[in-house]
Amino acid sequence: MRLATWNVNSIRARVVRTVDFAVRENIDVLAMQEIKCKPEQFPYEAFEEAGYHVEAHGLNQWNGVAIASRSPITEVEHAFPDMPGFLKGHEGPDAPQEARALGATIDGVKVWSLYVPNGRGLDDPHFTYKLHWLEALRAYTQRTLAAQPDLPLALVGDFNIAPTDADNGDPTVVEGVTTHVSPEERAAFQALLDAGLTDTVRPLVPTGYTYWDYKQLRFPRNEGLRIDFILGSSALADAVVAAEIHRNERKGEIPSDHVPVVVDLELDGDADDDRPMIF
DNA sequence: ATGACGTTATTGTAACGA
């Protein structure tokens, strides 16, 4: 299985580019974030003509997540348990959930397409929301892997955290000043790893960014952030044989500000695993 | 210069992003 994640920053604005990438790169499962539309507005036809099933979860013009897959998509969920909600001016336990998580099972792999809240500012209610959201995700992960230690679980998407200083090349992103690099966010990311997940890309692609702001020549200057990840349980991480960050997708006409991240998995029963058996 | 850049709501202006 070739698994990818991409914050597309509007699927309607970039459907041709997105499908072209999936086909050209032979992607089996593409998790998308920031589709910025409701399901009835999603350009399903372009994906279906290219051989993909699609599940989309969007409530309005904000956020929105989707999964395109060559194999059938089952066990679809629109939130993980206890996922907090948010509504500006109506913070609290009763705030409605946003379209930031889509879970599904594909060829035995449990995949979550995740768009972690931005945080907006260190003193903003959205920052508290971000930390609560990540804690609920950690708790879900820990419970799930305690019950099913051998589950191939993939948490993929835009985590809106640069886990180490090496993941921050943007001079305007500064610890103590902006989100994405605070000790609290980094601790929340580490807690996810401690719950049984591995960053499956870093060992194979040790450097590089996945996002560059549209403003101030950030991409030509290569002043980006590494904030998009493919995290996997041990069963999933052990199956990773290759990983890529597709920096070139930040080039050309109307690019997203994020680029795709891809892993190749060799799972038991892979139909395309044609290597000879050697004893 | 409280903006730069881009998308979506909408059609003048605001929210949101990281």
XYZ file of C-alpha atoms (C1' of nucleotides) in Angstrom:
297
model
C 0.000 0.000 0.000
C 1.204 3.453 -0.933
C -0.262 5.851 1.654
C -0.159 9.660 1.373
C -1.373 12.691 3.285
C -1.853 16.194 1.891
C -3.371 19.399 3.208
C -4.770 20.554 -0.137
C -6.110 23.968 1.010
C -9.405 23.643 -0.920
C -10.077 20.531 -2.984
C -12.248 22.487 -5.411
C -9.397 24.890 -6.190
C -6.895 22.036 -6.659
C -8.792 18.927 -7.748
C -6.889 18.508 -11.037
C -3.543 18.879 -9.345
C -4.539 16.515 -6.539
C -5.835 13.711 -8.770
C -2.884 14.119 -11.144
C -0.530 13.616 -8.215
C -2.372 10.557 -6.925
C -2.336 8.883 -10.341
C 1.208 9.877 -11.264
C 2.584 8.728 -7.924
C 0.532 5.534 -7.829
C -1.066 6.455 -4.496
C -3.432 3.806 -3.090
C -4.750 5.833 -0.146
C -4.726 9.645 -0.058
C -5.777 11.386 3.148
C -6.681 15.018 2.527
C -7.123 17.952 4.900
C -8.643 21.413 4.465
C -10.963 20.341 1.670
C -12.947 23.509 2.554
C -16.315 22.218 1.360
C -19.353 20.154 2.244
C -19.619 16.600 0.890
C -22.176 17.692 -1.710
C -19.618 20.163 -3.061
C -16.762 17.629 -3.256
C -15.515 16.872 -6.818
C -16.091 13.124 -6.558
C -16.206 12.533 -10.320
C -12.573 13.450 -10.929
C -11.451 10.905 -8.321
C -13.861 8.192 -9.442
C -12.740 8.527 -13.057
C -9.189 7.937 -11.810
C -10.252 4.786 -9.960
C -10.715 6.079 -6.420
C -13.464 5.713 -3.853
C -13.890 8.849 -1.736
C -15.199 9.559 1.756
C -15.499 13.254 2.611
C -16.411 14.974 5.873
C -17.082 18.709 5.734
C -19.576 20.932 7.523
C -18.932 24.334 5.882
C -16.166 26.285 4.149
C -13.753 25.695 7.013
C -11.564 22.668 7.704
C -12.900 19.458 6.150
C -11.145 16.098 5.715
C -11.389 13.306 3.164
C -9.885 9.984 2.132
C -9.542 8.701 -1.427
C -8.764 5.012 -1.846
C -8.433 2.468 -4.637
C -9.734 -0.235 -2.269
C -13.156 0.025 -0.624
C -13.460 2.237 2.458
C -15.322 0.809 5.471
C -15.995 1.637 9.136
C -16.150 5.384 8.483
C -16.110 7.684 11.527
C -16.463 11.481 11.604
C -14.768 11.981 14.980
C -12.661 10.030 17.457
C -14.202 9.485 20.922
C -14.374 12.583 23.132
C -13.086 14.853 20.339
C -13.604 18.409 21.621
C -15.545 21.027 19.678
C -15.012 24.746 19.181
C -17.088 27.770 18.318
C -15.686 31.266 18.690
C -17.478 33.024 21.528
C -19.042 29.769 22.702
C -16.060 27.956 24.203
C -16.844 25.105 26.514
C -17.767 21.454 26.688
C -20.896 21.967 24.583
C -19.144 23.608 21.611
C -19.932 21.760 18.361
C -17.338 19.491 16.823
C -15.581 20.625 13.642
C -14.740 18.552 10.538
C -11.167 17.729 11.537
C -11.090 13.924 11.697
C -12.128 11.125 9.363
C -11.475 7.525 10.351
C -11.780 4.535 8.050
C -10.593 0.984 7.527
C -8.914 0.163 4.201
C -7.367 -3.243 3.460
C -7.141 -3.910 7.181
C -5.417 -0.604 7.985
C -7.146 1.838 10.327
C -6.490 5.303 8.853
C -7.314 8.699 10.352
C -7.127 11.834 8.205
C -6.512 14.556 10.802
C -6.460 18.336 10.713
C -5.252 19.426 14.144
C -6.526 22.872 15.240
C -4.163 25.724 14.465
C -4.158 27.350 17.909
C -4.122 30.881 16.442
C -2.207 32.429 19.365
C -0.662 31.351 22.648
C -3.325 33.285 24.607
C -6.228 32.382 22.318
C -9.033 30.007 23.339
C -8.174 28.149 20.141
C -4.804 27.236 21.671
C -6.489 25.571 24.660
C -8.795 23.822 22.210
C -5.775 22.557 20.258
C -4.198 21.052 23.389
C -7.461 19.435 24.526
C -8.029 18.037 21.038
C -4.539 16.496 20.996
C -5.028 15.017 24.481
C -8.289 13.364 23.413
C -6.501 11.975 20.351
C -3.739 10.611 22.581
C -6.258 8.969 24.914
C -8.065 7.396 21.967
C -4.771 6.105 20.568
C -3.685 4.640 23.879
C -7.023 2.893 24.458
C -7.139 1.570 20.901
C -3.642 0.104 20.993
C -4.162 -1.335 24.490
C -7.147 -3.267 23.124
C -5.539 -4.116 19.759
C -1.731 -4.048 20.082
C -1.220 -5.490 16.608
C -3.583 -3.119 14.803
C -2.019 -1.346 11.817
C -3.076 2.173 12.822
C -2.103 5.281 10.836
C -2.667 8.796 12.178
C -1.870 11.062 9.259
C -2.380 14.695 8.418
C -1.606 18.273 9.370
C -0.631 18.253 13.044
C 0.180 21.987 13.162
C 3.208 21.295 15.376
C 6.890 21.495 14.472
C 8.187 18.886 16.948
C 11.833 19.995 16.990
C 13.792 23.138 16.162
C 15.016 21.346 13.026
C 11.391 21.337 11.854
C 11.163 25.142 11.936
C 12.847 27.204 9.240
C 10.364 30.095 9.372
C 11.925 33.114 11.137
C 8.467 34.402 12.150
C 7.685 31.197 14.076
C 9.339 31.716 17.467
C 8.988 29.848 20.746
C 7.240 32.008 23.314
C 5.726 34.178 20.562
C 3.791 31.968 18.152
C 2.011 28.640 18.085
C 3.419 25.412 16.562
C 6.681 25.422 18.529
C 5.603 25.908 22.156
C 6.693 23.417 24.830
C 3.018 22.554 25.417
C 2.403 21.642 21.775
C 5.642 19.702 21.523
C 4.791 17.808 24.716
C 1.377 16.958 23.256
C 3.050 15.608 20.111
C 5.534 13.585 22.164
C 2.638 12.206 24.235
C 1.106 10.880 21.025
C 4.351 9.062 20.265
C 4.485 7.775 23.843
C 0.992 6.335 23.366
C 2.487 3.912 20.854
C 3.007 5.811 17.619
C 6.126 6.340 15.504
C 6.926 9.112 13.041
C 7.365 6.785 10.070
C 8.876 9.386 7.746
C 11.657 10.984 9.761
C 13.995 7.963 9.813
C 13.832 7.781 6.003
C 13.593 11.539 5.268
C 15.523 13.151 8.134
C 15.350 16.738 6.849
C 12.935 18.948 4.948
C 9.695 20.815 5.427
C 6.096 20.070 4.433
C 4.666 23.627 4.566
C 5.793 27.071 3.429
C 3.706 30.206 4.040
C 2.458 31.896 0.874
C 3.811 35.238 2.108
C 7.278 36.780 2.098
C 8.974 34.398 -0.352
C 8.983 31.640 2.240
C 9.238 28.845 -0.344
C 12.018 30.365 -2.514
C 13.938 31.018 0.691
C 13.090 27.501 1.951
C 11.795 28.938 5.215
C 9.185 26.304 5.985
C 7.843 24.043 8.680
C 7.610 20.293 9.024
C 4.099 19.881 10.411
C 2.518 17.112 8.297
C 3.120 13.580 9.523
C 2.367 9.922 9.021
C 2.335 8.420 12.511
C 1.941 4.674 12.813
C 1.439 1.962 15.412
C 4.215 -0.635 15.593
C 2.373 -2.931 13.179
C 2.113 -0.107 10.657
C 5.559 1.401 11.236
C 7.206 -2.017 10.831
C 5.662 -2.252 7.350
C 7.135 1.041 6.095
C 9.814 0.430 3.463
C 10.099 3.909 1.911
C 9.027 7.515 2.555
C 8.922 10.726 0.542
C 8.147 14.425 0.992
C 7.052 15.802 -2.388
C 8.583 19.264 -2.235
C 7.988 19.877 -5.932
C 4.237 20.069 -5.297
C 4.835 23.506 -3.721
C 5.880 24.750 -7.203
C 3.846 25.693 -10.262
C 0.393 27.204 -10.672
C -1.745 27.791 -7.564
C -0.022 25.305 -5.250
C -1.294 24.415 -1.798
C 0.916 25.821 0.942
C 1.477 22.183 2.043
C 3.053 19.292 0.071
C 2.229 15.564 0.110
C 3.955 13.104 2.424
C 4.050 9.468 1.248
C 5.008 6.090 2.709
C 5.238 2.692 1.065
C 3.909 -0.151 3.197
C 4.568 -3.849 2.723
C 1.707 -5.371 4.649
C 0.821 -9.061 4.900
C -1.401 -9.966 1.997
C -0.450 -7.031 -0.202
C -1.666 -7.970 -3.672
C 1.145 -6.001 -5.305
C 3.875 -7.646 -3.261
C 5.480 -9.640 -6.053
C 8.858 -10.222 -4.509
C 9.990 -13.836 -4.701
C 9.835 -15.805 -1.471
C 13.337 -16.734 -0.322
C 13.895 -19.292 2.432
C 1.859 49.981 7.191
C -1.221 45.519 12.499
C -0.136 44.449 5.984
C 2.141 40.770 3.107
C -0.950 35.678 0.324
C -4.648 32.649 -0.602
C -9.544 30.554 -0.177
C -14.394 30.966 0.874
C -18.173 33.140 2.107
C -20.133 36.981 -1.043
C -19.875 41.270 -4.525
C -17.380 44.807 -0.039
C -15.685 42.929 3.629
C -14.453 39.442 6.990
C -12.836 34.951 8.869
C -9.313 31.884 8.812
C -4.812 30.097 8.242
C 0.349 28.813 11.030
